[in-house]
Every structure is written in C-alpha cells, then in structure tokens.
C-alpha cells in the first residue's frame, strides 16, 4: 500500500478517536472543582486520584495523540483508561453498553502499535 495513504489513515485515526475522546474527558474537568469530589473508584486508589488518572487518559493523552507528539507513549494512559472502563467498570454490562470503551481501546492500541505517521509532530523530519 502507498505509504502516504497509510500516513493519512493514521492521521484520520488519531484525529477522529482522540477528538471524540475529548468529548468524554473535558466535561469531567468540572468535577475537580466540586467538594467533595464524587467519582467512581474502581481500582481502589481514591476518588480524586481516579479522577486525575481518568483526566490524563481522556484529556491530556488524547491532546498529545491528536497533535502526534510522543504518540506511542501518550497512547498508554488512554489504553489503560479504556481497559479499566471495559473490563472493570462495565465488566458485567452487556456488549452494547461497553462497546464504545472497546472501540476506543482498540483504536488507541492501534495508535500505540503503529505510531503517529508522518503527518504529526513525531513524524516531522528536519
């Protein structure tokens, strides 16, 4: 396959999934300013810590993925967040409930395995 088409595909994948992930993460930023913080704690590290880790996986990492900066490294928090969402938070839910988390998990796993492609900060060659 033509390398340019592959790089274009990776760009579309990054922008599409990272951009959509931001729609889930950005509204959660407001939860930081509530007192007391009320957020799920599925792995037992505390509600505030879980919220901060979720914001890293759903806001910070997707922004880095979107622009293609340290993309493989940035994909790891999003993968972990979606893994927990799929297999811990929605473990007993039917597939139609956890489908979105699975799709994000698969997409960020692909980004981790392939990298950002040449249409990214990572791919920029001087």
XYZ file of C-alpha atoms in Angstrom, residues 30-38:
9
model
C -15.507 20.377 36.232
C -15.610 17.516 38.737
C -12.217 18.650 40.073
C -13.871 21.787 41.434
C -16.667 20.029 43.299
C -16.349 19.496 47.002
C -16.322 16.713 47.903
C -15.266 15.032 44.655
C -17.703 12.288 43.735
